[in-house]
Short mmCIF file of C-alpha atoms and ligand atoms in Angstrom, two decimals:
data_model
loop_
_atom_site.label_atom_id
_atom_site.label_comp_id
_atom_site.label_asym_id
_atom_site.label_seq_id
_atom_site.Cartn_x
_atom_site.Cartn_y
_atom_site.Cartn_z
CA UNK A 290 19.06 -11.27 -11.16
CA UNK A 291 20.40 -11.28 -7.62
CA UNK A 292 22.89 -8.63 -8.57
CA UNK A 293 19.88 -6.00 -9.55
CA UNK A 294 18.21 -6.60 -6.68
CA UNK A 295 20.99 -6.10 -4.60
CA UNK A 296 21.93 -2.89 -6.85
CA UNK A 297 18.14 -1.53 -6.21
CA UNK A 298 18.45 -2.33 -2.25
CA UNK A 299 21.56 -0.83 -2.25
CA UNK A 300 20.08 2.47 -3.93
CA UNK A 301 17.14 2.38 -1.73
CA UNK A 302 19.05 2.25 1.27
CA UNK A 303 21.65 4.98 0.17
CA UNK A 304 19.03 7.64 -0.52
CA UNK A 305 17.75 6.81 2.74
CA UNK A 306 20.40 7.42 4.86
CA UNK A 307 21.42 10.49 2.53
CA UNK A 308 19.24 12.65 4.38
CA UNK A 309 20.64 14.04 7.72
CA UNK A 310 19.38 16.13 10.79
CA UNK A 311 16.40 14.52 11.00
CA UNK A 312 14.42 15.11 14.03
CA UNK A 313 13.28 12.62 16.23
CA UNK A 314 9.64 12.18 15.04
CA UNK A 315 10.87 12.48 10.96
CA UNK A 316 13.33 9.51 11.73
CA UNK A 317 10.44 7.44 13.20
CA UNK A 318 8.27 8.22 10.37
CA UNK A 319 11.39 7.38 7.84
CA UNK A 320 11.68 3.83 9.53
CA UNK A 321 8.14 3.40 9.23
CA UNK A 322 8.47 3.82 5.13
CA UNK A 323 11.57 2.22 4.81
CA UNK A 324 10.37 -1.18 6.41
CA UNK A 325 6.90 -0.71 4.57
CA UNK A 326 9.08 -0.47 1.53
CA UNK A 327 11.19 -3.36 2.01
CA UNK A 328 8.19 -5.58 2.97
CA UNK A 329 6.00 -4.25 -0.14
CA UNK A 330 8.78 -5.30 -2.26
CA UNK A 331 9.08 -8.74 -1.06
CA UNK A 332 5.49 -9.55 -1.01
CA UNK A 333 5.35 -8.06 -4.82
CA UNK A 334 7.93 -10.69 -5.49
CA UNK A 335 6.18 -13.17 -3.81
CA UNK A 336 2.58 -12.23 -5.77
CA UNK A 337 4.33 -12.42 -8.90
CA UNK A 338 5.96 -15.71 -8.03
CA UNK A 339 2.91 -16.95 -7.01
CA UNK A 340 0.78 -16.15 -10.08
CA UNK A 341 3.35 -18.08 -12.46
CA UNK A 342 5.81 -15.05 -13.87
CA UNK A 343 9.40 -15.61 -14.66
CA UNK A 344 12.16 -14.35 -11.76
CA UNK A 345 13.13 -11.31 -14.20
CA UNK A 346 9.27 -10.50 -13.87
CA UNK A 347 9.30 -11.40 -9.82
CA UNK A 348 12.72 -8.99 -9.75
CA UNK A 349 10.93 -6.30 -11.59
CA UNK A 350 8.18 -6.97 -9.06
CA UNK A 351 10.02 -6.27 -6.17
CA UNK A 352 11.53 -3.31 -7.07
CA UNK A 353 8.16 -1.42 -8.08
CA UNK A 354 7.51 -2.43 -4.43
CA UNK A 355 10.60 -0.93 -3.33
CA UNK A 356 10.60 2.23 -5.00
CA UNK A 357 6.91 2.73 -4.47
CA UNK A 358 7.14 5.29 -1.72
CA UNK A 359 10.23 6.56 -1.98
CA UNK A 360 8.71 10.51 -2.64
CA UNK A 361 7.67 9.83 0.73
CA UNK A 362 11.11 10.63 2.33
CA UNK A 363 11.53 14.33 0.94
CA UNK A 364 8.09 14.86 0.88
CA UNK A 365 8.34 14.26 5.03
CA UNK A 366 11.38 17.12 5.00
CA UNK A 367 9.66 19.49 2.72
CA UNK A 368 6.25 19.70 3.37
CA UNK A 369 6.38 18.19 7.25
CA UNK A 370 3.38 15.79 6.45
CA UNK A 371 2.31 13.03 4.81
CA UNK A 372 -0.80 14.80 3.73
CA UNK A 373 -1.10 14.08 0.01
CA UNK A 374 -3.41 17.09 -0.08
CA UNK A 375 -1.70 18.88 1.97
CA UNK A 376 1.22 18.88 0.03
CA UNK A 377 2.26 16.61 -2.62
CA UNK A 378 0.74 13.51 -4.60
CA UNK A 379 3.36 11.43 -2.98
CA UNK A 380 3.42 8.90 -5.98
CA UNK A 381 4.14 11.27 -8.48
CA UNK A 382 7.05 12.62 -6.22
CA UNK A 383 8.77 8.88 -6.49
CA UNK A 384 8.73 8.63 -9.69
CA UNK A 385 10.44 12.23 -9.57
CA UNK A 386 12.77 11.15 -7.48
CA UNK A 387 13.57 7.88 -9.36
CA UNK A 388 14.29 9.92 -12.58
CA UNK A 389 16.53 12.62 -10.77
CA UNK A 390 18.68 9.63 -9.18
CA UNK A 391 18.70 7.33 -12.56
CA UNK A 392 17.62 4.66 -10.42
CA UNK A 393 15.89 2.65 -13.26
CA UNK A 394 18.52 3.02 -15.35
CA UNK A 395 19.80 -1.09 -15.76
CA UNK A 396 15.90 -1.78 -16.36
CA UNK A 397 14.76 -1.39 -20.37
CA UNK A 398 13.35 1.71 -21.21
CA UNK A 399 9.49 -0.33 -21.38
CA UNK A 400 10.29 -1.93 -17.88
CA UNK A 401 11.15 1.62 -16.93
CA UNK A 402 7.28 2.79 -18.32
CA UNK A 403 5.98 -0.30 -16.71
CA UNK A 404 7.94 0.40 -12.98
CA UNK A 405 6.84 4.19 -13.09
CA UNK A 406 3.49 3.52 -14.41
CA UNK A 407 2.82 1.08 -11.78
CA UNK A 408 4.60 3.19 -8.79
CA UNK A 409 2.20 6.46 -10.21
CA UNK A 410 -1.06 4.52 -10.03
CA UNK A 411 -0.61 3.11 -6.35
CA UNK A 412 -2.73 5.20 -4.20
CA UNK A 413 -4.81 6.27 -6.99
CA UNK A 414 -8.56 5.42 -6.82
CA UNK A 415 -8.53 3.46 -10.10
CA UNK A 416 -5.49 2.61 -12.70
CA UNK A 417 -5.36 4.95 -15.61
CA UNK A 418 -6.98 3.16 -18.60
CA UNK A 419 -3.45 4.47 -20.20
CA UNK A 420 -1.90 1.76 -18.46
CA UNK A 421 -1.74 -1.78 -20.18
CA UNK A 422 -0.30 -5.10 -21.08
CA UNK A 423 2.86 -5.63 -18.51
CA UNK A 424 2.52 -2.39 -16.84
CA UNK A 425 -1.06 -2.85 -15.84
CA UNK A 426 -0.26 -6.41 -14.27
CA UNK A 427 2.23 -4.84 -11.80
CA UNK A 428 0.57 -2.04 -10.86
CA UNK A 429 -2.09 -4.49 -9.98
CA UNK A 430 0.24 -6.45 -7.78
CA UNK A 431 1.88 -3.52 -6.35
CA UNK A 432 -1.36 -2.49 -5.25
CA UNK A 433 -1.98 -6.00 -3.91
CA UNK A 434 0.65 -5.74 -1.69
CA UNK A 435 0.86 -2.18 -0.76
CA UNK A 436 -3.14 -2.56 0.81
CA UNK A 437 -1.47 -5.86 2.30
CA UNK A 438 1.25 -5.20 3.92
CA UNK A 439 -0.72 -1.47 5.40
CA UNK A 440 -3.44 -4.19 6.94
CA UNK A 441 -0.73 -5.73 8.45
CA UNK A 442 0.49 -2.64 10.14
CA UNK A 443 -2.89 -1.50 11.06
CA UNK A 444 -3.99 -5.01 12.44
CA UNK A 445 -0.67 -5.60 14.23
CA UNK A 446 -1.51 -2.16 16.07
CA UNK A 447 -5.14 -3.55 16.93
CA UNK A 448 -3.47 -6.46 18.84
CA UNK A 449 0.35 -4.50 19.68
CA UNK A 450 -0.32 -0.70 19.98
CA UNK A 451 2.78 1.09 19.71
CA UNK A 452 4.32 4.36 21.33
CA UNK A 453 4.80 5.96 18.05
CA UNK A 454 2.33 7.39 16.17
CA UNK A 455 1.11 6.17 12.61
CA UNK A 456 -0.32 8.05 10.87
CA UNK A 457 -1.94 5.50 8.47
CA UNK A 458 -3.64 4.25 11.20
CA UNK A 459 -5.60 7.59 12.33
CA UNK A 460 -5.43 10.43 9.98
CA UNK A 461 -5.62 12.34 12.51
CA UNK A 462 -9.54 11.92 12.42
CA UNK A 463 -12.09 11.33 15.48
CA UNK A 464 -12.67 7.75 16.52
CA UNK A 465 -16.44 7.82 14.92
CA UNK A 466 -18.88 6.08 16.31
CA UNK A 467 -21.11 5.18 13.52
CA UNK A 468 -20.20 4.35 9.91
CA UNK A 469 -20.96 7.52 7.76
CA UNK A 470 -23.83 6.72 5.44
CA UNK A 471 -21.89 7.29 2.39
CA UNK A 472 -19.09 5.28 3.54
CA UNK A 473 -21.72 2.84 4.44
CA UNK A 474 -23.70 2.84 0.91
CA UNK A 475 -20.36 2.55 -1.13
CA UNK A 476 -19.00 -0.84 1.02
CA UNK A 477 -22.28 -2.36 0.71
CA UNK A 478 -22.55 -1.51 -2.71
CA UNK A 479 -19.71 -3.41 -3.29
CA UNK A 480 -17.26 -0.31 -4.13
CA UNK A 481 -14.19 1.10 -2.70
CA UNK A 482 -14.92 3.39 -0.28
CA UNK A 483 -14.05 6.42 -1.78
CA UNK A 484 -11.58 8.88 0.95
CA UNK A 485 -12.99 11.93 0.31
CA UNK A 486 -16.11 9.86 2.41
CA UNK A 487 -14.15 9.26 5.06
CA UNK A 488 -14.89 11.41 8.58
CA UNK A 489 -13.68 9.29 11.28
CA UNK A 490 -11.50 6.08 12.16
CA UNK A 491 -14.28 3.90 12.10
CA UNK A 492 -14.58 5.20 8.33
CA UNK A 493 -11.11 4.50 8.04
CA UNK A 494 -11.40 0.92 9.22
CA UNK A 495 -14.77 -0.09 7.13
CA UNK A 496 -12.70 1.73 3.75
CA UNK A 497 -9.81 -0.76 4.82
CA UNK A 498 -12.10 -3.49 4.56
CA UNK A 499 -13.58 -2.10 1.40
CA UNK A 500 -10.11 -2.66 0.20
CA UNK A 501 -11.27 -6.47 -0.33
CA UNK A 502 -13.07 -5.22 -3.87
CA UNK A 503 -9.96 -3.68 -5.45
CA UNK A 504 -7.93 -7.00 -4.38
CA UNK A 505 -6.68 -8.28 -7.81
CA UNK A 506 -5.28 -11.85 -7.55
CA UNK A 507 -5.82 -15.01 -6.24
CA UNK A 508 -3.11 -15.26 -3.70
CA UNK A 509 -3.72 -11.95 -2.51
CA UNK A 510 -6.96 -13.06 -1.39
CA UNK A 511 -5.30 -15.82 -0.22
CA UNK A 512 -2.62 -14.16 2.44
CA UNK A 513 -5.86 -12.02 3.75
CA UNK A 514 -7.93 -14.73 4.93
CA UNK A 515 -4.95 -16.62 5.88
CA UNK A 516 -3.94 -13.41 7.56
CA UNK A 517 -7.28 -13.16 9.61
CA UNK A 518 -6.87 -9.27 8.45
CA UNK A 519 -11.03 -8.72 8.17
CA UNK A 520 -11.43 -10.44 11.61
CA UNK A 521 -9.04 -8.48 13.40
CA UNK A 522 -10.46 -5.19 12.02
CA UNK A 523 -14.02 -6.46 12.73
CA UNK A 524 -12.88 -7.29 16.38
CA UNK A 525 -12.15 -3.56 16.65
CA UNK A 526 -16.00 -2.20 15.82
CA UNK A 527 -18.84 -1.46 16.96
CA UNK A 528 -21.12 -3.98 16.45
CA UNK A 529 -24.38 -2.17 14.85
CA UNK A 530 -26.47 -4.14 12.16
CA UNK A 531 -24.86 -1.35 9.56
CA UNK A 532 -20.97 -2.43 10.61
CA UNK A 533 -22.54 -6.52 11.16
CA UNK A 534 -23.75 -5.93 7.31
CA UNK A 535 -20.14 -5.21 5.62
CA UNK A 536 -18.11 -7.57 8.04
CA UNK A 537 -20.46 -9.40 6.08
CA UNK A 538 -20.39 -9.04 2.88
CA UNK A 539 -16.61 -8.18 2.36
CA UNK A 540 -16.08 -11.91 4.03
CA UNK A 541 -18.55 -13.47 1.51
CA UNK A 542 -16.61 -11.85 -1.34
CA UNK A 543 -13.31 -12.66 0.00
CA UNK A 544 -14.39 -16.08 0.42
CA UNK A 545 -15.29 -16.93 -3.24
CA UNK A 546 -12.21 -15.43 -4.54
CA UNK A 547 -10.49 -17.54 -2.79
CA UNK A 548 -12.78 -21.20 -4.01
CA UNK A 549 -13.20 -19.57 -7.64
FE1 FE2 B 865 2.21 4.93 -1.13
#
């Protein structure tokens, strides 16, 4: 077990450093996804530990988490964004890249399904109904822990601002100054907030926080209380009765996930 993870670190690092030339601001960016990678993969392992499955389930685990983003790397050198719709669905370009490099290839062919099922389905808005059984359990924690660990970044910033910009953090949006009413209805409605809603970076925080309803285990809601994640994103608004409202009721839901 320790040898594949080793084998799929040592992959993931090698296709990283096979690209050369990179400007300074690409480099940033590729450090950026590499450590959000490496952390995603370790907290899958740790979900899946967590909620009881076997180590060749936690291994499988981390390297979902791994590969997750790994389309992110040429899609940076070919299209000069991150923009999904400016470019490419960046999930569908790792799982492209996985195939073209074999790097499933010591995996079963239905752990293979169940990797690049789970990898396609993280930054969509829902899981395809296609997906099932195994599969549809680790997409479900790779989506855990991707929102996780990209709180973590984004609420590290709040207290550490760094030099280099990230883009998850702005979009390249205006700050906002009040919650856009759609944004607004979805949160409160208990939805995701959907990001064709979003207009500013105070939409972008209050859809983070809407994150809390596609959560899907119990230690995930664990690590974000424990994390003080809502709290530190709260500390950052303005405080109308609207923004007051969904601190509100994304804390109440968090909270009985966690007792139930
Ligand atoms: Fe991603």
């Amino acid at each position: 077990m320790e040898e594949r993870v080793n084998r799929t670190q040592s992959n993931f690092k090698n296709y990283f450093e096979s690209f050369s030339g990179l400007s300074q601001e690409h480099q940033n960016n590729f450090v950026i996804k590499y450590d959000h990678s490496l952390r995603v993969a370790d907290l899958c392992k740790t979900l899946a530990k967590k909620i009881g499955r076997s180590e060749d389930e936690q291994t499988l685990a981390f390297c979902a988490g791994l590969f997750h983003d790994i389309g992110r790397f040429a899609q940076l050198v070919e299209f000069n964004t991150f923009n999904d719709s400016k470019s490419v669905d960046h999930a569908e370009y790792s799982v492209k890249v996985l195939r073209e490099n074999d790097f499933l290839s010591d995996i079963s062919e239905q752990q293979q399904t169940d990797v690049l099922a789970a990898i396609f389905s993280h930054n969509k808005r829902e899981i395809s109904r296609d997906v099932t059984g195994d599969g549809l359990e680790l997409a479900k924690l790779l989506r855990d822990a991707d929102k996780l660990d990209i709180l973590k970044v984004i609420t590290d910033n709040y207290t550490k601002p760094r030099s280099v910009p990230n883009h998850t953090l702005t979009w390249e949006m205006p700050v906002g100054s009040v919650v856009t009413p759609a944004v607004a209805k979805q949160v409160l409605a208990g939805d995701l907030v959907d990001k064709a809603s979003v207009a500013s970076q105070l939409d972008i925080k209050v859809m983070q926080l809407s994150w809390v309803y596609d959560l899907n285990f119990k230690p995930s809601f664990q690590f974000l209380m424990e994390s003080r994640f809502m709290e530190k994103i709260y500390a950052t608004l303005p405080k109308s009765d609207t923004v007051i409202q969904i601190f509100r009721s994304v804390k109440v839901y968090a909270e009985n996930k966690v007792m139930n």
